[in-house]
């Protein structure tokens, strides 16, 4: 294991090469320039897309497919399907209900579209089922902490995104505290990576995510974002999810539906800092930001 000089606890992934592609169930996902992950929230109470893909009667598959098609036309490299709202105070979804809600969507997307379908879940049953139905990645805001999740994820052979969260969705925003937010996030992610490795998930299948808004104050979120380069230096691909989040609302004073410009500013900074995957609601504009930043970074610097 190599160590990163600037960050003593930032051990680097032994086998990961910057610019490499991620193997998502046989599909090569290029991470340079950053990949765009389009968000498909299959929850009745999603905070920014108002349950339009799912209502009291269940998932509206036609709407989901239409939205997915639009995102892909706008240049999404992958789609992230989630059926559990992690909003503080959200209705808790049962494991079976989550499975019934999300699995058919994964199947429909994977069979119709030539793209990577990521499943946003902490549920081991859904991980296994989604992989069987053609999912290409597992995205877990609990970083595979639920009983059975490590083994289930390892069994799929899929890449996993390990997100940092302090606490649980129900209590995470009650006075979050860190001595040093970056050090804490890095240390906890390295601990999860070690658990993954021990369970048989190789380092080249791991993506890390600082978890903006998950058990963090505005100041923690801003500090973490400022220190993205330190996360990128671990050589694990870094996912950034800030689209429409409250840190943008807190700075700009805008409602969720008016946070696009703020989010694009952060997308530009994340792309410049070397983030590997941007998880966004607004695919087209985010794609343009990445293309533009990439053009600037590629041009020769005399
Ligand atoms: C309510 C609160 C609804 C928060 C939705 C959310 C991330 C994620 C989410 C992230 C990764 C949202 C979040 N956020 N997965 N899932 N990283 N890897 O804003 O930042 O979409 S849910």
PDB file of C-alpha atoms and ligand atoms in Angstrom:
ATOM      1  CA  UNK A   1       0.000   0.000   0.000  1.00  0.00           C
ATOM      2  CA  UNK A   2       1.433   3.364  -1.019  1.00  0.00           C
ATOM      3  CA  UNK A   3       1.066   6.441   1.128  1.00  0.00           C
ATOM      4  CA  UNK A   4       0.177   9.887  -0.067  1.00  0.00           C
ATOM      5  CA  UNK A   5       2.693  12.457   1.271  1.00  0.00           C
ATOM      6  CA  UNK A   6       0.278  15.316   1.650  1.00  0.00           C
ATOM      7  CA  UNK A   7      -2.224  13.266   3.580  1.00  0.00           C
ATOM      8  CA  UNK A   8      -0.720  10.792   6.018  1.00  0.00           C
ATOM      9  CA  UNK A   9      -3.977   8.890   6.375  1.00  0.00           C
ATOM     10  CA  UNK A  10      -4.653   9.137   2.657  1.00  0.00           C
ATOM     11  CA  UNK A  11      -3.365   5.749   1.618  1.00  0.00           C
ATOM     12  CA  UNK A  12      -3.754   5.341  -2.106  1.00  0.00           C
ATOM     13  CA  UNK A  13      -5.393   2.577  -4.045  1.00  0.00           C
ATOM     14  CA  UNK A  14      -2.645   0.219  -5.190  1.00  0.00           C
ATOM     15  CA  UNK A  15      -4.108  -0.788  -8.524  1.00  0.00           C
ATOM     16  CA  UNK A  16      -6.095   2.186  -9.585  1.00  0.00           C
ATOM     17  CA  UNK A  17      -4.767   4.292 -12.420  1.00  0.00           C
ATOM     18  CA  UNK A  18      -5.978   7.832 -12.870  1.00  0.00           C
ATOM     19  CA  UNK A  19      -7.968   8.071 -16.045  1.00  0.00           C
ATOM     20  CA  UNK A  20      -8.784   4.394 -16.057  1.00  0.00           C
ATOM     21  CA  UNK A  21     -12.269   3.195 -16.771  1.00  0.00           C
ATOM     22  CA  UNK A  22     -14.466   1.478 -14.243  1.00  0.00           C
ATOM     23  CA  UNK A  23     -15.682  -1.990 -15.214  1.00  0.00           C
ATOM     24  CA  UNK A  24     -19.449  -1.900 -14.691  1.00  0.00           C
ATOM     25  CA  UNK A  25     -20.696  -5.410 -15.437  1.00  0.00           C
ATOM     26  CA  UNK A  26     -18.639  -5.550 -18.613  1.00  0.00           C
ATOM     27  CA  UNK A  27     -19.345  -1.965 -19.674  1.00  0.00           C
ATOM     28  CA  UNK A  28     -16.318   0.322 -19.475  1.00  0.00           C
ATOM     29  CA  UNK A  29     -17.274   3.565 -17.790  1.00  0.00           C
ATOM     30  CA  UNK A  30     -14.731   6.250 -18.637  1.00  0.00           C
ATOM     31  CA  UNK A  31     -14.031   8.537 -15.692  1.00  0.00           C
ATOM     32  CA  UNK A  32     -11.979  11.147 -17.469  1.00  0.00           C
ATOM     33  CA  UNK A  33     -13.433  13.574 -18.178  1.00  0.00           C
ATOM     34  CA  UNK A  34     -15.860  13.047 -15.322  1.00  0.00           C
ATOM     35  CA  UNK A  35     -18.848  10.806 -15.974  1.00  0.00           C
ATOM     36  CA  UNK A  36     -22.344  12.228 -15.547  1.00  0.00           C
ATOM     37  CA  UNK A  37     -24.764  10.210 -13.424  1.00  0.00           C
ATOM     38  CA  UNK A  38     -28.407  11.192 -13.918  1.00  0.00           C
ATOM     39  CA  UNK A  39     -30.613  10.904 -10.834  1.00  0.00           C
ATOM     40  CA  UNK A  40     -33.879   8.968 -11.069  1.00  0.00           C
ATOM     41  CA  UNK A  41     -35.670   9.220  -7.736  1.00  0.00           C
ATOM     42  CA  UNK A  42     -38.374   6.580  -7.474  1.00  0.00           C
ATOM     43  CA  UNK A  43     -39.841   7.899  -4.227  1.00  0.00           C
ATOM     44  CA  UNK A  44     -43.221   9.550  -3.666  1.00  0.00           C
ATOM     45  CA  UNK A  45     -41.605  12.342  -1.589  1.00  0.00           C
ATOM     46  CA  UNK A  46     -38.333  13.137  -3.308  1.00  0.00           C
ATOM     47  CA  UNK A  47     -37.191  16.624  -2.244  1.00  0.00           C
ATOM     48  CA  UNK A  48     -36.373  18.101  -5.616  1.00  0.00           C
ATOM     49  CA  UNK A  49     -38.300  16.181  -8.208  1.00  0.00           C
ATOM     50  CA  UNK A  50     -41.570  16.041  -6.320  1.00  0.00           C
ATOM     51  CA  UNK A  51     -42.580  12.402  -6.711  1.00  0.00           C
ATOM     52  CA  UNK A  52     -43.339  12.743 -10.393  1.00  0.00           C
ATOM     53  CA  UNK A  53     -41.783   9.357 -11.169  1.00  0.00           C
ATOM     54  CA  UNK A  54     -43.715   7.667  -8.385  1.00  0.00           C
ATOM     55  CA  UNK A  55     -47.016   8.524  -6.728  1.00  0.00           C
ATOM     56  CA  UNK A  56     -49.527   6.991  -4.328  1.00  0.00           C
ATOM     57  CA  UNK A  57     -50.319   4.326  -6.926  1.00  0.00           C
ATOM     58  CA  UNK A  58     -46.702   3.285  -7.361  1.00  0.00           C
ATOM     59  CA  UNK A  59     -43.941   3.756  -9.910  1.00  0.00           C
ATOM     60  CA  UNK A  60     -44.924   5.496 -13.139  1.00  0.00           C
ATOM     61  CA  UNK A  61     -42.715   3.451 -15.424  1.00  0.00           C
ATOM     62  CA  UNK A  62     -43.626   5.410 -18.572  1.00  0.00           C
ATOM     63  CA  UNK A  63     -42.492   8.626 -16.859  1.00  0.00           C
ATOM     64  CA  UNK A  64     -39.295   6.997 -15.647  1.00  0.00           C
ATOM     65  CA  UNK A  65     -38.432   5.723 -19.118  1.00  0.00           C
ATOM     66  CA  UNK A  66     -39.182   9.098 -20.670  1.00  0.00           C
ATOM     67  CA  UNK A  67     -36.958  10.882 -18.162  1.00  0.00           C
ATOM     68  CA  UNK A  68     -34.197   8.301 -18.628  1.00  0.00           C
ATOM     69  CA  UNK A  69     -34.315   8.689 -22.385  1.00  0.00           C
ATOM     70  CA  UNK A  70     -34.051  12.462 -22.058  1.00  0.00           C
ATOM     71  CA  UNK A  71     -31.092  12.196 -19.675  1.00  0.00           C
ATOM     72  CA  UNK A  72     -29.289   9.822 -22.037  1.00  0.00           C
ATOM     73  CA  UNK A  73     -29.977  12.117 -25.001  1.00  0.00           C
ATOM     74  CA  UNK A  74     -28.478  14.952 -22.957  1.00  0.00           C
ATOM     75  CA  UNK A  75     -25.318  12.937 -22.433  1.00  0.00           C
ATOM     76  CA  UNK A  76     -25.711  10.981 -19.202  1.00  0.00           C
ATOM     77  CA  UNK A  77     -23.123   8.207 -18.889  1.00  0.00           C
ATOM     78  CA  UNK A  78     -25.117   6.380 -16.261  1.00  0.00           C
ATOM     79  CA  UNK A  79     -28.413   6.488 -14.371  1.00  0.00           C
ATOM     80  CA  UNK A  80     -28.847   6.190 -10.597  1.00  0.00           C
ATOM     81  CA  UNK A  81     -32.120   4.627  -9.483  1.00  0.00           C
ATOM     82  CA  UNK A  82     -33.168   5.028  -5.850  1.00  0.00           C
ATOM     83  CA  UNK A  83     -36.347   4.068  -4.000  1.00  0.00           C
ATOM     84  CA  UNK A  84     -35.509   5.102  -0.444  1.00  0.00           C
ATOM     85  CA  UNK A  85     -35.705   8.765   0.482  1.00  0.00           C
ATOM     86  CA  UNK A  86     -32.776   9.684   2.708  1.00  0.00           C
ATOM     87  CA  UNK A  87     -34.281  13.077   3.540  1.00  0.00           C
ATOM     88  CA  UNK A  88     -34.332  13.664   7.304  1.00  0.00           C
ATOM     89  CA  UNK A  89     -37.801  12.672   8.514  1.00  0.00           C
ATOM     90  CA  UNK A  90     -38.769  10.860   5.310  1.00  0.00           C
ATOM     91  CA  UNK A  91     -41.171   7.938   5.478  1.00  0.00           C
ATOM     92  CA  UNK A  92     -39.193   4.769   6.075  1.00  0.00           C
ATOM     93  CA  UNK A  93     -39.580   2.372   3.191  1.00  0.00           C
ATOM     94  CA  UNK A  94     -39.806  -1.341   3.944  1.00  0.00           C
ATOM     95  CA  UNK A  95     -37.170  -3.637   2.440  1.00  0.00           C
ATOM     96  CA  UNK A  96     -39.722  -5.532   0.353  1.00  0.00           C
ATOM     97  CA  UNK A  97     -41.481  -2.342  -0.725  1.00  0.00           C
ATOM     98  CA  UNK A  98     -38.146  -0.879  -1.859  1.00  0.00           C
ATOM     99  CA  UNK A  99     -37.392  -4.055  -3.789  1.00  0.00           C
ATOM    100  CA  UNK A 100     -40.828  -4.062  -5.460  1.00  0.00           C
ATOM    101  CA  UNK A 101     -40.464  -0.407  -6.360  1.00  0.00           C
ATOM    102  CA  UNK A 102     -36.924  -0.377  -7.720  1.00  0.00           C
ATOM    103  CA  UNK A 103     -36.249  -3.821  -9.232  1.00  0.00           C
ATOM    104  CA  UNK A 104     -38.733  -3.444 -12.136  1.00  0.00           C
ATOM    105  CA  UNK A 105     -37.233  -0.036 -12.950  1.00  0.00           C
ATOM    106  CA  UNK A 106     -33.702  -1.451 -13.014  1.00  0.00           C
ATOM    107  CA  UNK A 107     -34.877  -4.245 -15.277  1.00  0.00           C
ATOM    108  CA  UNK A 108     -36.726  -1.878 -17.626  1.00  0.00           C
ATOM    109  CA  UNK A 109     -33.769   0.513 -17.905  1.00  0.00           C
ATOM    110  CA  UNK A 110     -31.093  -2.155 -18.261  1.00  0.00           C
ATOM    111  CA  UNK A 111     -33.015  -4.002 -20.960  1.00  0.00           C
ATOM    112  CA  UNK A 112     -33.895  -0.905 -23.009  1.00  0.00           C
ATOM    113  CA  UNK A 113     -30.869   1.358 -22.770  1.00  0.00           C
ATOM    114  CA  UNK A 114     -27.201   0.887 -23.521  1.00  0.00           C
ATOM    115  CA  UNK A 115     -25.985   2.525 -20.325  1.00  0.00           C
ATOM    116  CA  UNK A 116     -24.777   1.801 -16.808  1.00  0.00           C
ATOM    117  CA  UNK A 117     -27.652   1.478 -14.345  1.00  0.00           C
ATOM    118  CA  UNK A 118     -26.583   2.251 -10.790  1.00  0.00           C
ATOM    119  CA  UNK A 119     -28.822   1.273  -7.888  1.00  0.00           C
ATOM    120  CA  UNK A 120     -28.930   3.660  -4.919  1.00  0.00           C
ATOM    121  CA  UNK A 121     -29.655   1.302  -2.045  1.00  0.00           C
ATOM    122  CA  UNK A 122     -28.470  -0.055   1.307  1.00  0.00           C
ATOM    123  CA  UNK A 123     -30.650  -3.145   0.940  1.00  0.00           C
ATOM    124  CA  UNK A 124     -28.720  -6.402   0.358  1.00  0.00           C
ATOM    125  CA  UNK A 125     -31.714  -8.111  -1.296  1.00  0.00           C
ATOM    126  CA  UNK A 126     -32.066  -5.293  -3.793  1.00  0.00           C
ATOM    127  CA  UNK A 127     -28.316  -5.274  -4.518  1.00  0.00           C
ATOM    128  CA  UNK A 128     -28.436  -8.934  -5.474  1.00  0.00           C
ATOM    129  CA  UNK A 129     -31.658  -8.663  -7.446  1.00  0.00           C
ATOM    130  CA  UNK A 130     -30.598  -5.487  -9.263  1.00  0.00           C
ATOM    131  CA  UNK A 131     -27.327  -7.095 -10.334  1.00  0.00           C
ATOM    132  CA  UNK A 132     -29.253 -10.109 -11.678  1.00  0.00           C
ATOM    133  CA  UNK A 133     -31.478  -7.727 -13.665  1.00  0.00           C
ATOM    134  CA  UNK A 134     -28.574  -5.920 -15.289  1.00  0.00           C
ATOM    135  CA  UNK A 135     -27.436  -3.166 -12.900  1.00  0.00           C
ATOM    136  CA  UNK A 136     -23.831  -2.034 -13.402  1.00  0.00           C
ATOM    137  CA  UNK A 137     -23.058  -0.371 -10.092  1.00  0.00           C
ATOM    138  CA  UNK A 138     -24.120  -0.218  -6.424  1.00  0.00           C
ATOM    139  CA  UNK A 139     -24.374   3.180  -4.755  1.00  0.00           C
ATOM    140  CA  UNK A 140     -24.847   2.949  -1.003  1.00  0.00           C
ATOM    141  CA  UNK A 141     -25.171   6.044   1.205  1.00  0.00           C
ATOM    142  CA  UNK A 142     -24.505   3.725   4.183  1.00  0.00           C
ATOM    143  CA  UNK A 143     -21.305   2.381   2.611  1.00  0.00           C
ATOM    144  CA  UNK A 144     -22.386  -1.276   2.958  1.00  0.00           C
ATOM    145  CA  UNK A 145     -22.903  -1.076   6.748  1.00  0.00           C
ATOM    146  CA  UNK A 146     -26.252  -2.893   6.865  1.00  0.00           C
ATOM    147  CA  UNK A 147     -26.047  -6.549   7.897  1.00  0.00           C
ATOM    148  CA  UNK A 148     -25.485  -8.650   4.794  1.00  0.00           C
ATOM    149  CA  UNK A 149     -24.675  -5.710   2.515  1.00  0.00           C
ATOM    150  CA  UNK A 150     -20.925  -6.343   2.233  1.00  0.00           C
ATOM    151  CA  UNK A 151     -21.463  -9.979   1.271  1.00  0.00           C
ATOM    152  CA  UNK A 152     -24.293  -9.154  -1.118  1.00  0.00           C
ATOM    153  CA  UNK A 153     -22.304  -6.434  -2.882  1.00  0.00           C
ATOM    154  CA  UNK A 154     -19.218  -8.658  -3.086  1.00  0.00           C
ATOM    155  CA  UNK A 155     -21.387 -11.417  -4.572  1.00  0.00           C
ATOM    156  CA  UNK A 156     -22.502  -9.192  -7.426  1.00  0.00           C
ATOM    157  CA  UNK A 157     -18.958  -8.400  -8.569  1.00  0.00           C
ATOM    158  CA  UNK A 158     -20.139  -4.854  -9.327  1.00  0.00           C
ATOM    159  CA  UNK A 159     -18.302  -1.642  -8.484  1.00  0.00           C
ATOM    160  CA  UNK A 160     -19.580   0.022  -5.318  1.00  0.00           C
ATOM    161  CA  UNK A 161     -19.776   3.646  -4.295  1.00  0.00           C
ATOM    162  CA  UNK A 162     -19.040   4.077  -0.597  1.00  0.00           C
ATOM    163  CA  UNK A 163     -20.538   7.312   0.707  1.00  0.00           C
ATOM    164  CA  UNK A 164     -19.637   8.955   3.994  1.00  0.00           C
ATOM    165  CA  UNK A 165     -22.469   9.769   6.375  1.00  0.00           C
ATOM    166  CA  UNK A 166     -22.319  10.759  10.050  1.00  0.00           C
ATOM    167  CA  UNK A 167     -25.315   9.220  11.820  1.00  0.00           C
ATOM    168  CA  UNK A 168     -28.440   7.957  10.087  1.00  0.00           C
ATOM    169  CA  UNK A 169     -30.820   9.906   7.838  1.00  0.00           C
ATOM    170  CA  UNK A 170     -33.249  10.325  10.757  1.00  0.00           C
ATOM    171  CA  UNK A 171     -30.732  12.059  13.054  1.00  0.00           C
ATOM    172  CA  UNK A 172     -27.769  13.084  10.900  1.00  0.00           C
ATOM    173  CA  UNK A 173     -28.577  16.807  10.804  1.00  0.00           C
ATOM    174  CA  UNK A 174     -28.894  17.120  14.602  1.00  0.00           C
ATOM    175  CA  UNK A 175     -25.722  19.048  15.454  1.00  0.00           C
ATOM    176  CA  UNK A 176     -23.172  17.301  13.251  1.00  0.00           C
ATOM    177  CA  UNK A 177     -19.700  17.617  14.785  1.00  0.00           C
ATOM    178  CA  UNK A 178     -16.157  16.954  13.551  1.00  0.00           C
ATOM    179  CA  UNK A 179     -12.731  17.882  14.910  1.00  0.00           C
ATOM    180  CA  UNK A 180     -11.487  17.845  11.319  1.00  0.00           C
ATOM    181  CA  UNK A 181     -14.116  17.011   8.745  1.00  0.00           C
ATOM    182  CA  UNK A 182     -11.687  15.936   5.992  1.00  0.00           C
ATOM    183  CA  UNK A 183      -9.617  13.725   8.285  1.00  0.00           C
ATOM    184  CA  UNK A 184     -12.760  12.130   9.693  1.00  0.00           C
ATOM    185  CA  UNK A 185     -14.260  11.463   6.251  1.00  0.00           C
ATOM    186  CA  UNK A 186     -10.992  10.031   4.903  1.00  0.00           C
ATOM    187  CA  UNK A 187     -10.461   7.841   7.932  1.00  0.00           C
ATOM    188  CA  UNK A 188     -13.985   6.490   7.874  1.00  0.00           C
ATOM    189  CA  UNK A 189     -13.870   5.818   4.132  1.00  0.00           C
ATOM    190  CA  UNK A 190     -10.556   3.984   4.518  1.00  0.00           C
ATOM    191  CA  UNK A 191     -12.132   1.865   7.228  1.00  0.00           C
ATOM    192  CA  UNK A 192     -15.012   0.976   4.909  1.00  0.00           C
ATOM    193  CA  UNK A 193     -12.562   0.235   2.083  1.00  0.00           C
ATOM    194  CA  UNK A 194     -10.688  -2.166   4.377  1.00  0.00           C
ATOM    195  CA  UNK A 195     -13.981  -3.906   5.221  1.00  0.00           C
ATOM    196  CA  UNK A 196     -14.781  -4.174   1.522  1.00  0.00           C
ATOM    197  CA  UNK A 197     -11.361  -5.607   0.712  1.00  0.00           C
ATOM    198  CA  UNK A 198     -11.772  -8.152   3.510  1.00  0.00           C
ATOM    199  CA  UNK A 199     -15.159  -9.139   2.080  1.00  0.00           C
ATOM    200  CA  UNK A 200     -13.617  -9.686  -1.359  1.00  0.00           C
ATOM    201  CA  UNK A 201     -14.338  -6.367  -3.066  1.00  0.00           C
ATOM    202  CA  UNK A 202     -11.119  -5.327  -4.798  1.00  0.00           C
ATOM    203  CA  UNK A 203      -9.900  -1.737  -4.617  1.00  0.00           C
ATOM    204  CA  UNK A 204     -10.379  -1.258  -8.357  1.00  0.00           C
ATOM    205  CA  UNK A 205     -14.133  -1.727  -7.792  1.00  0.00           C
ATOM    206  CA  UNK A 206     -14.390   1.055  -5.228  1.00  0.00           C
ATOM    207  CA  UNK A 207     -15.610   4.621  -5.688  1.00  0.00           C
ATOM    208  CA  UNK A 208     -15.643   7.033  -2.734  1.00  0.00           C
ATOM    209  CA  UNK A 209     -17.981   9.937  -1.969  1.00  0.00           C
ATOM    210  CA  UNK A 210     -17.717  12.477   0.873  1.00  0.00           C
ATOM    211  CA  UNK A 211     -21.514  12.557   1.181  1.00  0.00           C
ATOM    212  CA  UNK A 212     -22.389  16.228   0.924  1.00  0.00           C
ATOM    213  CA  UNK A 213     -25.310  17.048   3.219  1.00  0.00           C
ATOM    214  CA  UNK A 214     -25.191  13.758   5.096  1.00  0.00           C
ATOM    215  CA  UNK A 215     -24.472  14.667   8.733  1.00  0.00           C
ATOM    216  CA  UNK A 216     -22.734  17.936   7.865  1.00  0.00           C
ATOM    217  CA  UNK A 217     -23.309  21.615   8.544  1.00  0.00           C
ATOM    218  CA  UNK A 218     -22.974  24.183   5.760  1.00  0.00           C
ATOM    219  CA  UNK A 219     -19.452  24.908   6.930  1.00  0.00           C
ATOM    220  CA  UNK A 220     -18.523  21.206   6.897  1.00  0.00           C
ATOM    221  CA  UNK A 221     -19.859  20.896   3.353  1.00  0.00           C
ATOM    222  CA  UNK A 222     -17.935  23.955   2.158  1.00  0.00           C
ATOM    223  CA  UNK A 223     -14.724  22.813   3.835  1.00  0.00           C
ATOM    224  CA  UNK A 224     -15.038  19.325   2.356  1.00  0.00           C
ATOM    225  CA  UNK A 225     -15.705  20.698  -1.089  1.00  0.00           C
ATOM    226  CA  UNK A 226     -12.695  22.999  -0.818  1.00  0.00           C
ATOM    227  CA  UNK A 227     -10.593  19.934   0.033  1.00  0.00           C
ATOM    228  CA  UNK A 228     -11.810  17.714  -2.809  1.00  0.00           C
ATOM    229  CA  UNK A 229      -8.257  17.489  -4.187  1.00  0.00           C
ATOM    230  CA  UNK A 230      -7.263  15.585  -1.049  1.00  0.00           C
ATOM    231  CA  UNK A 231      -9.971  13.011  -1.751  1.00  0.00           C
ATOM    232  CA  UNK A 232      -8.928  12.770  -5.407  1.00  0.00           C
ATOM    233  CA  UNK A 233      -5.352  12.177  -4.280  1.00  0.00           C
ATOM    234  CA  UNK A 234      -6.364   8.891  -2.704  1.00  0.00           C
ATOM    235  CA  UNK A 235      -6.576   7.702  -6.344  1.00  0.00           C
ATOM    236  CA  UNK A 236      -9.971   6.170  -5.716  1.00  0.00           C
ATOM    237  CA  UNK A 237     -12.492   7.629  -8.150  1.00  0.00           C
ATOM    238  CA  UNK A 238     -14.454  10.335  -6.337  1.00  0.00           C
ATOM    239  CA  UNK A 239     -18.175  10.817  -6.773  1.00  0.00           C
ATOM    240  CA  UNK A 240     -19.660  14.231  -6.002  1.00  0.00           C
ATOM    241  CA  UNK A 241     -23.373  14.699  -5.309  1.00  0.00           C
ATOM    242  CA  UNK A 242     -24.323  18.322  -4.664  1.00  0.00           C
ATOM    243  CA  UNK A 243     -27.092  18.816  -7.235  1.00  0.00           C
ATOM    244  CA  UNK A 244     -29.863  21.035  -5.781  1.00  0.00           C
ATOM    245  CA  UNK A 245     -28.672  20.381  -2.237  1.00  0.00           C
ATOM    246  CA  UNK A 246     -29.186  22.682   0.743  1.00  0.00           C
ATOM    247  CA  UNK A 247     -25.584  23.927   0.741  1.00  0.00           C
ATOM    248  CA  UNK A 248     -26.471  25.693  -2.524  1.00  0.00           C
ATOM    249  CA  UNK A 249     -29.710  26.957  -1.016  1.00  0.00           C
ATOM    250  CA  UNK A 250     -27.869  28.256   2.054  1.00  0.00           C
ATOM    251  CA  UNK A 251     -25.359  30.233  -0.008  1.00  0.00           C
ATOM    252  CA  UNK A 252     -27.660  31.524  -2.770  1.00  0.00           C
ATOM    253  CA  UNK A 253     -30.929  31.768  -0.873  1.00  0.00           C
ATOM    254  CA  UNK A 254     -32.662  29.788  -3.644  1.00  0.00           C
ATOM    255  CA  UNK A 255     -35.352  27.108  -3.533  1.00  0.00           C
ATOM    256  CA  UNK A 256     -34.493  23.613  -4.788  1.00  0.00           C
ATOM    257  CA  UNK A 257     -35.882  24.351  -8.265  1.00  0.00           C
ATOM    258  CA  UNK A 258     -33.675  27.458  -8.644  1.00  0.00           C
ATOM    259  CA  UNK A 259     -30.343  25.945  -7.675  1.00  0.00           C
ATOM    260  CA  UNK A 260     -29.050  25.074 -11.164  1.00  0.00           C
ATOM    261  CA  UNK A 261     -26.497  27.894 -11.485  1.00  0.00           C
ATOM    262  CA  UNK A 262     -25.121  27.237  -8.010  1.00  0.00           C
ATOM    263  CA  UNK A 263     -24.872  23.536  -8.801  1.00  0.00           C
ATOM    264  CA  UNK A 264     -23.095  24.178 -12.094  1.00  0.00           C
ATOM    265  CA  UNK A 265     -20.511  26.346 -10.324  1.00  0.00           C
ATOM    266  CA  UNK A 266     -19.800  23.403  -8.037  1.00  0.00           C
ATOM    267  CA  UNK A 267     -19.786  20.997 -10.998  1.00  0.00           C
ATOM    268  CA  UNK A 268     -17.089  23.120 -12.663  1.00  0.00           C
ATOM    269  CA  UNK A 269     -14.970  23.142  -9.513  1.00  0.00           C
ATOM    270  CA  UNK A 270     -15.422  19.402  -8.971  1.00  0.00           C
ATOM    271  CA  UNK A 271     -14.498  18.663 -12.599  1.00  0.00           C
ATOM    272  CA  UNK A 272     -11.409  20.848 -12.301  1.00  0.00           C
ATOM    273  CA  UNK A 273     -10.408  19.110  -9.079  1.00  0.00           C
ATOM    274  CA  UNK A 274     -10.566  15.713 -10.777  1.00  0.00           C
ATOM    275  CA  UNK A 275     -13.856  14.272  -9.566  1.00  0.00           C
ATOM    276  CA  UNK A 276     -14.706  11.054 -11.439  1.00  0.00           C
ATOM    277  CA  UNK A 277     -18.515  11.030 -11.329  1.00  0.00           C
ATOM    278  CA  UNK A 278     -20.949  13.921 -10.929  1.00  0.00           C
ATOM    279  CA  UNK A 279     -24.371  12.837  -9.622  1.00  0.00           C
ATOM    280  CA  UNK A 280     -26.845  15.367 -11.002  1.00  0.00           C
ATOM    281  CA  UNK A 281     -30.468  16.123 -11.793  1.00  0.00           C
ATOM    282  CA  UNK A 282     -29.632  18.447 -14.710  1.00  0.00           C
ATOM    283  CA  UNK A 283     -27.671  16.289 -17.112  1.00  0.00           C
ATOM    284  CA  UNK A 284     -27.344  18.512 -20.209  1.00  0.00           C
ATOM    285  CA  UNK A 285     -25.960  21.608 -18.481  1.00  0.00           C
ATOM    286  CA  UNK A 286     -23.637  19.484 -16.323  1.00  0.00           C
ATOM    287  CA  UNK A 287     -22.293  17.722 -19.413  1.00  0.00           C
ATOM    288  CA  UNK A 288     -21.476  21.108 -20.999  1.00  0.00           C
ATOM    289  CA  UNK A 289     -19.690  22.251 -17.862  1.00  0.00           C
ATOM    290  CA  UNK A 290     -17.543  19.118 -17.875  1.00  0.00           C
ATOM    291  CA  UNK A 291     -16.728  19.468 -21.595  1.00  0.00           C
ATOM    292  CA  UNK A 292     -15.700  23.085 -21.132  1.00  0.00           C
ATOM    293  CA  UNK A 293     -13.560  22.459 -18.066  1.00  0.00           C
ATOM    294  CA  UNK A 294     -11.946  19.501 -19.813  1.00  0.00           C
ATOM    295  CA  UNK A 295     -11.106  21.614 -22.883  1.00  0.00           C
ATOM    296  CA  UNK A 296      -9.366  24.176 -20.672  1.00  0.00           C
ATOM    297  CA  UNK A 297      -7.452  21.531 -18.761  1.00  0.00           C
ATOM    298  CA  UNK A 298      -6.271  19.794 -21.946  1.00  0.00           C
ATOM    299  CA  UNK A 299      -4.989  22.833 -23.797  1.00  0.00           C
ATOM    300  CA  UNK A 300      -1.254  23.314 -23.715  1.00  0.00           C
ATOM    301  CA  UNK A 301      -0.066  25.711 -21.060  1.00  0.00           C
ATOM    302  CA  UNK A 302       2.832  27.687 -22.567  1.00  0.00           C
TER     303      UNK A 302
HETATM  304  C1  LIG B   1     -33.512  13.920   0.176  1.00  0.00           C
HETATM  305  C2  LIG B   1     -32.280  14.147   0.766  1.00  0.00           C
HETATM  306  C3  LIG B   1     -33.614  13.355  -1.069  1.00  0.00           C
HETATM  307  C4  LIG B   1     -31.141  13.799   0.107  1.00  0.00           C
HETATM  308  C5  LIG B   1     -32.479  13.030  -1.727  1.00  0.00           C
HETATM  309  C6  LIG B   1     -31.264  13.252  -1.130  1.00  0.00           C
HETATM  310  C7  LIG B   1     -26.134  11.210  -2.694  1.00  0.00           C
HETATM  311  C8  LIG B   1     -26.437   9.883  -2.970  1.00  0.00           C
HETATM  312  C9  LIG B   1     -28.234  10.937  -2.423  1.00  0.00           C
HETATM  313  C10 LIG B   1     -24.775  11.641  -2.767  1.00  0.00           C
HETATM  314  C11 LIG B   1     -24.245   9.394  -3.393  1.00  0.00           C
HETATM  315  C12 LIG B   1     -29.992  13.698  -3.135  1.00  0.00           C
HETATM  316  C13 LIG B   1     -30.014  12.943  -1.830  1.00  0.00           C
HETATM  317  N1  LIG B   1     -27.271  11.859  -2.364  1.00  0.00           N
HETATM  318  N2  LIG B   1     -25.522   8.978  -3.327  1.00  0.00           N
HETATM  319  N3  LIG B   1     -27.762   9.731  -2.799  1.00  0.00           N
HETATM  320  N4  LIG B   1     -23.881  10.676  -3.130  1.00  0.00           N
HETATM  321  N5  LIG B   1     -23.296   8.511  -3.752  1.00  0.00           N
HETATM  322  O1  LIG B   1     -29.824  14.930  -3.041  1.00  0.00           O
HETATM  323  O2  LIG B   1     -24.402  12.790  -2.508  1.00  0.00           O
HETATM  324  O3  LIG B   1     -30.170  13.146  -4.199  1.00  0.00           O
HETATM  325  S1  LIG B   1     -29.878  11.198  -2.066  1.00  0.00           S
END
